[in-house]
Structure formats: C-alpha cells, structure tokens
PDB file of C-alpha atoms in Angstrom:
ATOM      1  CA  MET A   1      13.684  -2.761  -5.359  1.00  0.00           C
ATOM      2  CA  ARG A   2      10.983  -0.640  -6.114  1.00  0.00           C
ATOM      3  CA  VAL A   3       7.437   0.026  -4.905  1.00  0.00           C
ATOM      4  CA  ALA A   4       5.363   2.409  -7.214  1.00  0.00           C
ATOM      5  CA  ILE A   5       2.237   4.403  -5.084  1.00  0.00           C
ATOM      6  CA  VAL A   6      -0.306   5.964  -7.260  1.00  0.00           C
ATOM      7  CA  MET A   7      -2.547   8.400  -5.660  1.00  0.00           C
ATOM      8  CA  GLY A   8      -5.949   9.343  -7.762  1.00  0.00           C
ATOM      9  CA  SER A   9      -5.085  12.994  -6.559  1.00  0.00           C
ATOM     10  CA  ALA A  10      -2.832  15.366  -4.572  1.00  0.00           C
ATOM     11  CA  SER A  11      -5.214  15.556  -1.978  1.00  0.00           C
ATOM     12  CA  ASP A  12      -4.647  12.322  -1.530  1.00  0.00           C
ATOM     13  CA  LEU A  13      -0.704  12.334  -0.371  1.00  0.00           C
ATOM     14  CA  PRO A  14      -1.420  12.659   3.465  1.00  0.00           C
ATOM     15  CA  LYS A  15      -3.047   9.231   3.794  1.00  0.00           C
ATOM     16  CA  MET A  16      -0.191   7.896   2.006  1.00  0.00           C
ATOM     17  CA  THR A  17       2.948   9.321   3.777  1.00  0.00           C
ATOM     18  CA  ASP A  18       2.919   6.320   6.382  1.00  0.00           C
ATOM     19  CA  ALA A  19       3.001   3.885   3.572  1.00  0.00           C
ATOM     20  CA  ILE A  20       5.900   6.101   1.796  1.00  0.00           C
ATOM     21  CA  ASP A  21       7.880   6.228   5.032  1.00  0.00           C
ATOM     22  CA  PHE A  22       7.503   3.024   5.763  1.00  0.00           C
ATOM     23  CA  LEU A  23       8.575   1.788   2.577  1.00  0.00           C
ATOM     24  CA  LYS A  24      11.713   3.820   2.517  1.00  0.00           C
ATOM     25  CA  SER A  25      12.712   2.697   6.070  1.00  0.00           C
ATOM     26  CA  PHE A  26      12.883  -0.835   4.678  1.00  0.00           C
ATOM     27  CA  GLY A  27      15.435   0.766   1.552  1.00  0.00           C
ATOM     28  CA  VAL A  28      12.748   0.268  -0.807  1.00  0.00           C
ATOM     29  CA  GLU A  29      12.867   2.684  -3.406  1.00  0.00           C
ATOM     30  CA  VAL A  30       9.499   4.474  -4.309  1.00  0.00           C
ATOM     31  CA  SER A  31       8.066   6.474  -7.081  1.00  0.00           C
ATOM     32  CA  VAL A  32       5.377   8.413  -6.045  1.00  0.00           C
ATOM     33  CA  ARG A  33       2.832   9.800  -8.433  1.00  0.00           C
ATOM     34  CA  ALA A  34      -0.776  11.626  -8.757  1.00  0.00           C
ATOM     35  CA  LEU A  35      -2.620  10.562 -11.491  1.00  0.00           C
ATOM     36  CA  SER A  36      -5.983  10.321 -11.938  1.00  0.00           C
ATOM     37  CA  ALA A  37      -7.875   7.089 -14.046  1.00  0.00           C
ATOM     38  CA  HIS A  38     -10.407   9.815 -15.304  1.00  0.00           C
ATOM     39  CA  ARG A  39      -8.217  12.671 -15.923  1.00  0.00           C
ATOM     40  CA  ALA A  40      -4.747  11.838 -16.490  1.00  0.00           C
ATOM     41  CA  HIS A  41      -5.443   8.624 -17.907  1.00  0.00           C
ATOM     42  CA  GLU A  42      -3.115   8.874 -20.678  1.00  0.00           C
ATOM     43  CA  ALA A  43       0.243   9.520 -18.385  1.00  0.00           C
ATOM     44  CA  LEU A  44      -1.065   6.906 -16.386  1.00  0.00           C
ATOM     45  CA  SER A  45      -0.478   4.408 -18.661  1.00  0.00           C
ATOM     46  CA  GLU A  46       2.097   6.271 -19.694  1.00  0.00           C
ATOM     47  CA  PHE A  47       4.009   5.779 -16.136  1.00  0.00           C
ATOM     48  CA  LEU A  48       2.634   2.290 -16.147  1.00  0.00           C
ATOM     49  CA  ASN A  49       4.668   0.945 -19.013  1.00  0.00           C
ATOM     50  CA  GLU A  50       7.995   2.699 -17.843  1.00  0.00           C
ATOM     51  CA  THR A  51       7.281   0.597 -14.270  1.00  0.00           C
ATOM     52  CA  LYS A  52       7.289  -2.088 -16.718  1.00  0.00           C
ATOM     53  CA  THR A  53      11.222  -2.035 -17.110  1.00  0.00           C
ATOM     54  CA  ASP A  54      11.990   0.509 -13.862  1.00  0.00           C
ATOM     55  CA  GLY A  55      12.545  -2.449 -11.472  1.00  0.00           C
ATOM     56  CA  THR A  56       8.709  -1.969  -9.378  1.00  0.00           C
ATOM     57  CA  GLU A  57       7.516  -4.928  -8.143  1.00  0.00           C
ATOM     58  CA  VAL A  58       4.330  -3.960  -6.577  1.00  0.00           C
ATOM     59  CA  ILE A  59       2.328  -1.189  -6.996  1.00  0.00           C
ATOM     60  CA  ILE A  60      -0.058   0.550  -4.489  1.00  0.00           C
ATOM     61  CA  ALA A  61      -3.008   2.455  -5.808  1.00  0.00           C
ATOM     62  CA  ALA A  62      -4.634   4.537  -3.153  1.00  0.00           C
ATOM     63  CA  ALA A  63      -8.069   6.386  -4.922  1.00  0.00           C
ATOM     64  CA  GLY A  64     -11.486   7.261  -2.974  1.00  0.00           C
ATOM     65  CA  LYS A  65     -15.142   8.110  -4.257  1.00  0.00           C
ATOM     66  CA  ALA A  66     -15.670   5.528  -7.235  1.00  0.00           C
ATOM     67  CA  ALA A  67     -11.982   4.593  -7.275  1.00  0.00           C
ATOM     68  CA  HIS A  68     -11.159   3.095 -10.452  1.00  0.00           C
ATOM     69  CA  LEU A  69      -8.129   4.083 -10.354  1.00  0.00           C
ATOM     70  CA  PRO A  70      -6.500   0.379  -8.451  1.00  0.00           C
ATOM     71  CA  GLY A  71      -9.023  -1.673 -11.303  1.00  0.00           C
ATOM     72  CA  VAL A  72      -7.648   0.638 -13.991  1.00  0.00           C
ATOM     73  CA  ILE A  73      -3.900   0.125 -13.257  1.00  0.00           C
ATOM     74  CA  ALA A  74      -4.448  -3.832 -12.516  1.00  0.00           C
ATOM     75  CA  SER A  75      -5.769  -3.734 -16.305  1.00  0.00           C
ATOM     76  CA  GLN A  76      -2.593  -2.661 -17.644  1.00  0.00           C
ATOM     77  CA  THR A  77       0.012  -4.623 -15.804  1.00  0.00           C
ATOM     78  CA  ILE A  78       0.538  -7.946 -14.172  1.00  0.00           C
ATOM     79  CA  LYS A  79       2.421  -7.054 -11.612  1.00  0.00           C
ATOM     80  CA  PRO A  80       0.517  -6.962  -7.899  1.00  0.00           C
ATOM     81  CA  VAL A  81      -1.754  -3.920  -7.552  1.00  0.00           C
ATOM     82  CA  ILE A  82      -2.880  -2.985  -3.647  1.00  0.00           C
ATOM     83  CA  GLY A  83      -5.833  -0.850  -3.352  1.00  0.00           C
ATOM     84  CA  VAL A  84      -6.080   1.409  -0.637  1.00  0.00           C
ATOM     85  CA  PRO A  85      -9.533   3.198  -0.417  1.00  0.00           C
ATOM     86  CA  ILE A  86      -9.485   6.831   0.476  1.00  0.00           C
ATOM     87  CA  LYS A  87     -11.806   8.293   2.794  1.00  0.00           C
ATOM     88  CA  GLY A  88     -13.271  11.400   1.537  1.00  0.00           C
ATOM     89  CA  SER A  89     -16.827  11.330   0.434  1.00  0.00           C
ATOM     90  CA  ALA A  90     -20.413  11.170   2.138  1.00  0.00           C
ATOM     91  CA  LEU A  91     -19.910   7.425   2.336  1.00  0.00           C
ATOM     92  CA  ASP A  92     -16.735   7.852   4.322  1.00  0.00           C
ATOM     93  CA  GLY A  93     -14.446   5.907   2.468  1.00  0.00           C
ATOM     94  CA  MET A  94     -16.951   2.773   1.681  1.00  0.00           C
ATOM     95  CA  ASP A  95     -17.958   3.747  -1.619  1.00  0.00           C
ATOM     96  CA  ALA A  96     -14.408   3.349  -2.321  1.00  0.00           C
ATOM     97  CA  LEU A  97     -13.861   0.421  -0.334  1.00  0.00           C
ATOM     98  CA  LEU A  98     -16.461  -1.599  -2.081  1.00  0.00           C
ATOM     99  CA  SER A  99     -15.436  -0.245  -5.650  1.00  0.00           C
ATOM    100  CA  ILE A 100     -12.266  -1.393  -5.147  1.00  0.00           C
ATOM    101  CA  VAL A 101     -12.683  -4.950  -3.787  1.00  0.00           C
ATOM    102  CA  GLN A 102     -15.179  -5.630  -6.365  1.00  0.00           C
ATOM    103  CA  MET A 103     -12.810  -6.434  -9.054  1.00  0.00           C
ATOM    104  CA  PRO A 104     -13.987  -8.680 -11.935  1.00  0.00           C
ATOM    105  CA  ALA A 105     -12.486 -12.022 -12.434  1.00  0.00           C
ATOM    106  CA  GLY A 106      -9.312 -12.256 -13.787  1.00  0.00           C
ATOM    107  CA  ILE A 107      -8.267  -8.446 -12.463  1.00  0.00           C
ATOM    108  CA  PRO A 108      -7.502  -8.497  -8.945  1.00  0.00           C
ATOM    109  CA  VAL A 109      -6.761  -6.096  -6.759  1.00  0.00           C
ATOM    110  CA  ALA A 110      -5.614  -6.655  -3.042  1.00  0.00           C
ATOM    111  CA  THR A 111      -7.790  -4.440  -0.900  1.00  0.00           C
ATOM    112  CA  VAL A 112      -6.588  -3.270   2.467  1.00  0.00           C
ATOM    113  CA  ALA A 113      -8.413  -0.943   4.944  1.00  0.00           C
ATOM    114  CA  ILE A 114     -10.443   2.460   4.365  1.00  0.00           C
ATOM    115  CA  ASP A 115      -7.042   4.804   4.560  1.00  0.00           C
ATOM    116  CA  GLY A 116      -4.749   1.557   5.288  1.00  0.00           C
ATOM    117  CA  SER A 117      -2.026   2.980   3.604  1.00  0.00           C
ATOM    118  CA  LYS A 118       0.485   1.396   5.628  1.00  0.00           C
ATOM    119  CA  ASN A 119      -0.723  -1.953   5.706  1.00  0.00           C
ATOM    120  CA  ALA A 120      -0.653  -1.702   1.998  1.00  0.00           C
ATOM    121  CA  ALA A 121       3.326  -1.015   2.467  1.00  0.00           C
ATOM    122  CA  ILE A 122       3.544  -3.977   4.770  1.00  0.00           C
ATOM    123  CA  LEU A 123       1.713  -6.491   2.196  1.00  0.00           C
ATOM    124  CA  ALA A 124       3.724  -4.935  -0.547  1.00  0.00           C
ATOM    125  CA  LEU A 125       6.625  -5.914   1.789  1.00  0.00           C
ATOM    126  CA  GLN A 126       5.508  -9.505   2.330  1.00  0.00           C
ATOM    127  CA  MET A 127       5.231  -9.975  -1.501  1.00  0.00           C
ATOM    128  CA  MET A 128       8.250  -8.413  -2.006  1.00  0.00           C
ATOM    129  CA  ALA A 129       9.686 -11.265   0.693  1.00  0.00           C
ATOM    130  CA  ILE A 130       9.449 -14.108  -1.510  1.00  0.00           C
ATOM    131  CA  LYS A 131      12.365 -12.981  -3.743  1.00  0.00           C
ATOM    132  CA  HIS A 132      14.355 -10.290  -1.085  1.00  0.00           C
ATOM    133  CA  GLU A 133      15.673 -11.966   1.971  1.00  0.00           C
ATOM    134  CA  ASP A 134      17.148  -8.687   3.709  1.00  0.00           C
ATOM    135  CA  ILE A 135      13.180  -7.490   3.418  1.00  0.00           C
ATOM    136  CA  LYS A 136      11.866 -10.932   5.149  1.00  0.00           C
ATOM    137  CA  ALA A 137      14.703 -10.353   7.744  1.00  0.00           C
ATOM    138  CA  LYS A 138      13.680  -7.151   8.342  1.00  0.00           C
ATOM    139  CA  LEU A 139       9.617  -7.565   8.405  1.00  0.00           C
ATOM    140  CA  ASN A 140      10.569 -10.823  10.916  1.00  0.00           C
ATOM    141  CA  LYS A 141      12.641  -8.506  12.766  1.00  0.00           C
ATOM    142  CA  HIS A 142       9.126  -5.825  12.946  1.00  0.00           C
ATOM    143  CA  ARG A 143       7.510  -8.456  13.673  1.00  0.00           C
ATOM    144  CA  GLU A 144       9.106  -9.483  16.877  1.00  0.00           C
ATOM    145  CA  GLU A 145       9.041  -5.651  17.730  1.00  0.00           C
ATOM    146  CA  MET A 146       5.421  -5.448  17.056  1.00  0.00           C
ATOM    147  CA  THR A 147       5.002  -8.660  19.392  1.00  0.00           C
ATOM    148  CA  ALA A 148       7.453  -7.022  22.597  1.00  0.00           C
ATOM    149  CA  GLU A 149       5.161  -3.704  22.536  1.00  0.00           C
ATOM    150  CA  ALA A 150       2.256  -5.927  22.978  1.00  0.00           C
ATOM    151  CA  LEU A 151       3.833  -8.090  25.843  1.00  0.00           C
ATOM    152  CA  ASN A 152       4.883  -5.109  27.485  1.00  0.00           C
ATOM    153  CA  ALA A 153       1.207  -3.284  27.196  1.00  0.00           C
ATOM    154  CA  ASN A 154       0.493  -6.232  28.924  1.00  0.00           C
ATOM    155  CA  THR A 155       2.559  -6.196  31.442  1.00  0.00           C
ATOM    156  CA  LYS A 156       1.805  -2.762  32.347  1.00  0.00           C
ATOM    157  CA  ILE A 157      -1.829  -3.465  32.055  1.00  0.00           C
ATOM    158  CA  MET A 158      -1.564  -6.096  34.447  1.00  0.00           C
ATOM    159  CA  GLU A 159       0.748  -4.712  37.079  1.00  0.00           C
ATOM    160  CA  GLN A 160      -1.534  -2.092  37.203  1.00  0.00           C
ATOM    161  CA  TYR A 161      -4.723  -4.051  37.827  1.00  0.00           C
ATOM    162  CA  LYS A 162      -2.806  -6.336  40.460  1.00  0.00           C
TER     163      LYS A 162
END
C-alpha cells in the first residue's frame, strides 16, 4: 500500500506534512518528491514510470500558481491523481485551484481545497479502502471518532448555555 506525494517545489512541504503524517498513521507507505513539472519534467517522468511497478495506488500532487503538476502527472498515468492547490501567490491559491480543477475531458484530476492536504490523504485512503479492508476499518473508526468529538463539543455548548 503506497501513495506518492509529488510537490512542485520543496517550499510546498510544510503544507503537505499533514497528508504525509495522516497516511503514515494508517500504515501506508509514502513516497515524497519535489519535482517541478516545468523545471524537472524528465525526473518527474522517470518517477512516474517507477510508480507503475512499485505498488503506488494513488498520487497526490501539490502545486501553486499555474499548478500544472497535477495535470502533467495525470497525463502520464491512469492511476488516480488528487490535486492540492497551494496558496502562495498574490491570488491566494485561487490561480492554483482553477488551474487544477479545469482539466480537459479525458484527463481528470480530483481536487481538494486550497492547502487541503489532509483531505487529499483521506480521499486517497477512501480510494484504497475499496481494495484494502484494513484501511476501510481504520477510516470508519476515524469517522466515528470525529462524530464523537463533534457530539462532545455540542454537549459542552449545550451545558454552557442552559
């Protein structure tokens, strides 16, 4: 069980650590790379060739500004690609969001919120849960824990404002 996380720049790493940590907490191997679609396209293609045989099931691609990386990756693989638009320009990530979400027909990229790396990890796990029962069980437990936390917060608010 492996997910590849590719960032357009090493400066994107702080925004991706939530995804990396969350995936690892589920026992998923994570390959992390900083490979620009523009400045390191040959190395990117070489890495994508490796993902064909190394057990990678989903690829998460994070990029800011023009954010071509997720689309370039999707054009070279049939594995699911999840795009994470990164805030980092004068447009606060809207440029990256629109670049990632507006893929041409036939080359889809699933897209999460700006700086939404944890949701990208959860979406990757949901895709993998179709095949892996242990991930499915852990995701169900995670959902139950989130529900319990929300209900606990509700109870505290109700008690505070009786």
